[in-house]
Short mmCIF file of C-alpha atoms in Angstrom, two decimals:
data_model
loop_
_atom_site.label_atom_id
_atom_site.label_comp_id
_atom_site.label_asym_id
_atom_site.label_seq_id
_atom_site.Cartn_x
_atom_site.Cartn_y
_atom_site.Cartn_z
CA GLY A 1 18.96 3.18 0.04
CA VAL A 2 15.50 4.55 -0.47
CA ILE A 3 12.45 3.40 1.58
CA TYR A 4 8.89 3.69 0.44
CA LEU A 5 6.56 3.11 3.35
CA THR A 6 3.29 1.85 1.95
CA PHE A 7 0.08 1.21 3.93
CA ASP A 8 -2.85 -0.93 2.66
CA ASP A 9 -6.45 -1.42 3.74
CA GLY A 10 -7.13 1.89 5.46
CA PRO A 11 -8.13 4.31 6.51
CA ASN A 12 -9.09 3.26 10.01
CA GLU A 13 -9.92 5.50 12.90
CA GLY A 14 -7.74 4.75 15.84
CA THR A 15 -4.70 3.55 13.93
CA THR A 16 -4.33 5.56 10.66
CA ASN A 17 -4.58 8.85 12.62
CA ILE A 18 -1.88 7.75 15.07
CA ILE A 19 0.35 6.61 12.18
CA LEU A 20 -0.19 10.04 10.56
CA ASP A 21 0.87 11.68 13.85
CA LYS A 22 4.08 9.65 13.94
CA LEU A 23 4.95 10.28 10.32
CA LYS A 24 4.49 14.05 10.92
CA GLU A 25 6.62 13.83 13.98
CA GLU A 26 9.46 12.19 12.00
CA ASN A 27 8.86 14.36 8.91
CA ILE A 28 8.27 11.32 6.67
CA LYS A 29 6.02 11.08 3.62
CA ALA A 30 4.41 7.80 2.85
CA THR A 31 1.90 6.14 0.46
CA PHE A 32 -1.55 4.97 1.48
CA PHE A 33 -3.33 2.40 -0.71
CA VAL A 34 -6.89 3.06 0.38
CA THR A 35 -10.23 1.22 0.39
CA ASN A 36 -13.81 2.32 0.78
CA ASN A 37 -13.57 1.81 4.51
CA GLY A 38 -12.97 4.32 7.25
CA PRO A 39 -13.73 8.09 7.45
CA ASP A 40 -13.13 10.44 4.52
CA GLU A 41 -11.42 12.94 6.92
CA LEU A 42 -8.42 10.62 7.36
CA ILE A 43 -7.84 10.36 3.60
CA LYS A 44 -8.15 14.17 3.37
CA ARG A 45 -5.72 14.60 6.25
CA ALA A 46 -3.18 12.21 4.71
CA TYR A 47 -3.49 14.04 1.38
CA ASP A 48 -3.25 17.51 2.94
CA GLU A 49 -0.11 16.42 4.85
CA GLY A 50 1.67 15.49 1.63
CA HIS A 51 1.28 11.75 1.49
CA THR A 52 0.35 9.95 -1.68
CA ILE A 53 -3.25 8.60 -1.84
CA ALA A 54 -3.23 5.50 -4.00
CA LEU A 55 -5.93 2.94 -4.78
CA HIS A 56 -6.11 -0.49 -3.29
CA THR A 57 -9.64 -1.89 -3.55
CA ALA A 58 -13.16 -0.84 -2.64
CA THR A 59 -14.21 -4.00 -0.95
CA HIS A 60 -11.21 -6.31 -0.62
CA VAL A 61 -13.58 -9.27 -1.24
CA TYR A 62 -11.45 -11.49 -3.45
CA GLN A 63 -14.40 -13.47 -4.71
CA GLN A 64 -15.97 -10.29 -5.96
CA VAL A 65 -12.88 -8.39 -7.14
CA TYR A 66 -11.28 -11.25 -9.05
CA SER A 67 -14.33 -12.94 -10.47
CA SER A 68 -13.90 -11.08 -13.81
CA VAL A 69 -12.13 -8.19 -15.48
CA ASP A 70 -15.33 -6.17 -15.37
CA ASN A 71 -15.75 -6.73 -11.63
CA TYR A 72 -12.13 -5.78 -11.00
CA TYR A 73 -12.60 -2.43 -12.75
CA LYS A 74 -15.95 -1.90 -11.10
CA ASP A 75 -14.30 -2.23 -7.70
CA LEU A 76 -11.30 -0.06 -8.72
CA ASN A 77 -13.53 2.65 -10.13
CA SER A 78 -15.58 2.74 -6.89
CA VAL A 79 -12.45 3.50 -4.76
CA SER A 80 -11.12 5.81 -7.46
CA GLN A 81 -14.29 7.94 -7.31
CA ARG A 82 -14.09 8.10 -3.57
CA VAL A 83 -10.51 9.42 -3.70
CA LYS A 84 -11.35 11.95 -6.40
CA LYS A 85 -14.25 13.22 -4.38
CA ILE A 86 -12.08 13.67 -1.27
CA THR A 87 -8.91 15.01 -2.79
CA GLY A 88 -10.11 16.55 -6.02
CA GLU A 89 -7.48 14.49 -7.92
CA GLU A 90 -7.66 11.28 -9.85
CA SER A 91 -5.09 8.70 -8.59
CA LYS A 92 -3.50 6.41 -11.15
CA ILE A 93 -1.30 4.53 -8.65
CA ILE A 94 -2.77 1.18 -7.60
CA ARG A 95 -1.98 -1.98 -5.69
CA PHE A 96 -3.80 -5.20 -6.49
CA PRO A 97 -5.44 -6.88 -3.49
CA GLY A 98 -2.97 -9.62 -2.55
CA GLY A 99 -0.42 -8.13 -4.94
CA SER A 100 0.04 -8.93 -8.67
CA SER A 101 1.60 -12.26 -7.55
CA ASN A 102 -1.60 -13.43 -5.76
CA THR A 103 -2.75 -16.95 -6.47
CA ILE A 104 -6.25 -16.60 -4.97
CA SER A 105 -7.55 -15.03 -8.21
CA LYS A 106 -6.95 -18.35 -9.93
CA LYS A 107 -9.74 -19.77 -7.88
CA TYR A 108 -12.23 -17.30 -9.50
CA SER A 109 -10.82 -16.45 -12.89
CA LYS A 110 -7.92 -18.34 -14.50
CA GLY A 111 -5.30 -16.06 -16.18
CA LEU A 112 -6.93 -12.91 -14.82
CA MET A 113 -3.75 -11.39 -13.38
CA THR A 114 -1.76 -12.01 -16.60
CA PHE A 115 -4.31 -9.92 -18.40
CA LEU A 116 -4.81 -7.26 -15.75
CA VAL A 117 -1.11 -6.35 -15.13
CA LYS A 118 -0.91 -5.39 -18.87
CA ASP A 119 -4.33 -3.90 -19.15
CA VAL A 120 -4.01 -1.52 -16.14
CA VAL A 121 -0.76 -0.16 -17.58
CA ALA A 122 -2.39 0.27 -20.99
CA LYS A 123 -5.07 2.30 -19.19
CA GLY A 124 -2.49 4.59 -17.66
CA TYR A 125 -2.22 3.11 -14.17
CA HIS A 126 1.00 2.20 -12.44
CA TYR A 127 0.76 -0.78 -10.05
CA PHE A 128 3.16 -1.37 -7.10
CA ASP A 129 3.94 -4.53 -5.26
CA TRP A 130 6.61 -4.61 -2.54
CA THR A 131 10.18 -5.80 -1.80
CA ILE A 132 9.65 -6.29 1.97
CA ASP A 133 6.59 -7.75 3.76
CA SER A 134 6.49 -6.48 7.31
CA THR A 135 4.23 -9.49 8.02
CA ASP A 136 1.85 -7.23 9.96
CA ALA A 137 -1.12 -8.90 8.23
CA MET A 138 -0.38 -12.16 10.05
CA SER A 139 -2.51 -12.35 13.16
CA LYS A 140 0.39 -13.73 15.23
CA SER A 141 2.83 -10.95 14.32
CA THR A 142 3.83 -8.86 17.34
CA THR A 143 5.14 -5.30 17.30
CA GLU A 144 8.65 -6.76 17.67
CA ASP A 145 8.14 -9.17 14.77
CA ILE A 146 7.07 -6.33 12.48
CA TYR A 147 10.13 -4.27 13.39
CA ASN A 148 12.53 -7.27 12.95
CA ASN A 149 10.94 -8.46 9.69
CA THR A 150 11.26 -5.02 8.21
CA VAL A 151 14.75 -3.93 9.26
CA LYS A 152 16.26 -7.33 8.53
CA TYR A 153 15.45 -7.17 4.86
CA LEU A 154 16.36 -3.57 4.14
CA VAL A 155 18.93 -3.41 1.34
CA PRO A 156 21.37 -0.46 1.25
CA ASN A 157 21.66 1.38 -2.11
CA LYS A 158 18.42 -0.24 -3.37
CA VAL A 159 14.75 0.66 -3.50
CA ASN A 160 12.89 -0.83 -0.56
CA VAL A 161 9.15 -0.85 -0.82
CA ILE A 162 7.68 -1.95 2.51
CA LEU A 163 4.19 -3.55 2.74
CA MET A 164 2.31 -2.49 5.90
CA HIS A 165 -1.35 -2.07 6.96
CA ASP A 166 -2.45 1.13 8.66
CA THR A 167 -5.38 -0.87 10.15
CA LYS A 168 -3.06 -2.69 12.56
CA LYS A 169 -2.27 -1.55 16.08
CA THR A 170 1.06 -3.45 16.02
CA THR A 171 2.11 -1.48 12.95
CA MET A 172 1.19 1.71 14.61
CA GLU A 173 3.40 0.70 17.58
CA ALA A 174 6.36 -0.47 15.47
CA ILE A 175 6.55 2.46 12.94
CA THR A 176 8.58 4.95 14.95
CA ASN A 177 11.36 2.47 15.77
CA ILE A 178 11.51 1.34 12.10
CA ILE A 179 11.81 4.93 10.97
CA ARG A 180 14.56 5.66 13.52
CA TYR A 181 16.56 2.59 12.59
CA ALA A 182 16.36 3.58 8.91
CA LYS A 183 17.39 7.16 9.66
CA ASP A 184 20.35 5.99 11.83
CA ASN A 185 21.43 3.83 8.82
CA ASN A 186 21.21 6.67 6.33
CA TYR A 187 18.09 5.56 4.40
CA GLU A 188 16.02 8.23 2.65
CA PHE A 189 12.25 8.10 2.73
CA LYS A 190 10.10 8.90 -0.30
CA ARG A 191 6.46 8.65 -1.30
CA ILE A 192 5.43 6.85 -4.47
CA THR A 193 4.52 9.25 -7.32
CA TYR A 194 3.56 8.59 -10.93
CA GLU A 195 7.28 9.07 -11.77
CA THR A 196 8.43 6.30 -9.36
CA PRO A 197 9.56 3.21 -11.36
CA MET A 198 7.11 0.32 -10.86
CA VAL A 199 7.98 -2.44 -8.46
CA ALA A 200 6.26 -5.64 -9.67
CA HIS A 201 6.22 -9.27 -8.62
CA LYS A 202 6.16 -12.27 -10.94
CA VAL A 203 2.59 -13.08 -11.92
CA ASN A 204 1.24 -16.48 -10.78
CA ASN A 205 -2.07 -16.49 -12.50
#
């Protein structure tokens, strides 16, 4: 099986840098879906160390991002420009806030995701959802929960895209054990590239 470790919502000083240390230690490449938060240096470091820098959202304010097609692209272009300024490269790999299957967008713009999933691809982007949710975004999730919820759902001989957040201390604490479990069970780690086949959820709006 193949594992794509993916981290949303960063960078964040105090967690992203430790996660990068651990990935380096284990010689693993991952994918970071970044925002406009945190220091530029951490994005630069992740890029320089061979990780994929992908686009998540500038603000992560659903009400703003999902109020219209124009506002979605305004937000995306903002984080896109940040990444280009830091890395010198334009990233065309994205993850929708809440994933393409989110239902919160329905509150602000009916049918928006149905339009966007086709439109972003037509504009040359590839979007990625996930096959495993580590549940680290849940406030009650412990380090142990994150480890268990990840390894339990790994599928041998399949593509496993794991949703994590590099803003979480619990994720930072769980990551080494997750990697070691996967290595012990013969999983291979890869980073998402433009050639990686898209992993997409069913759209709910």
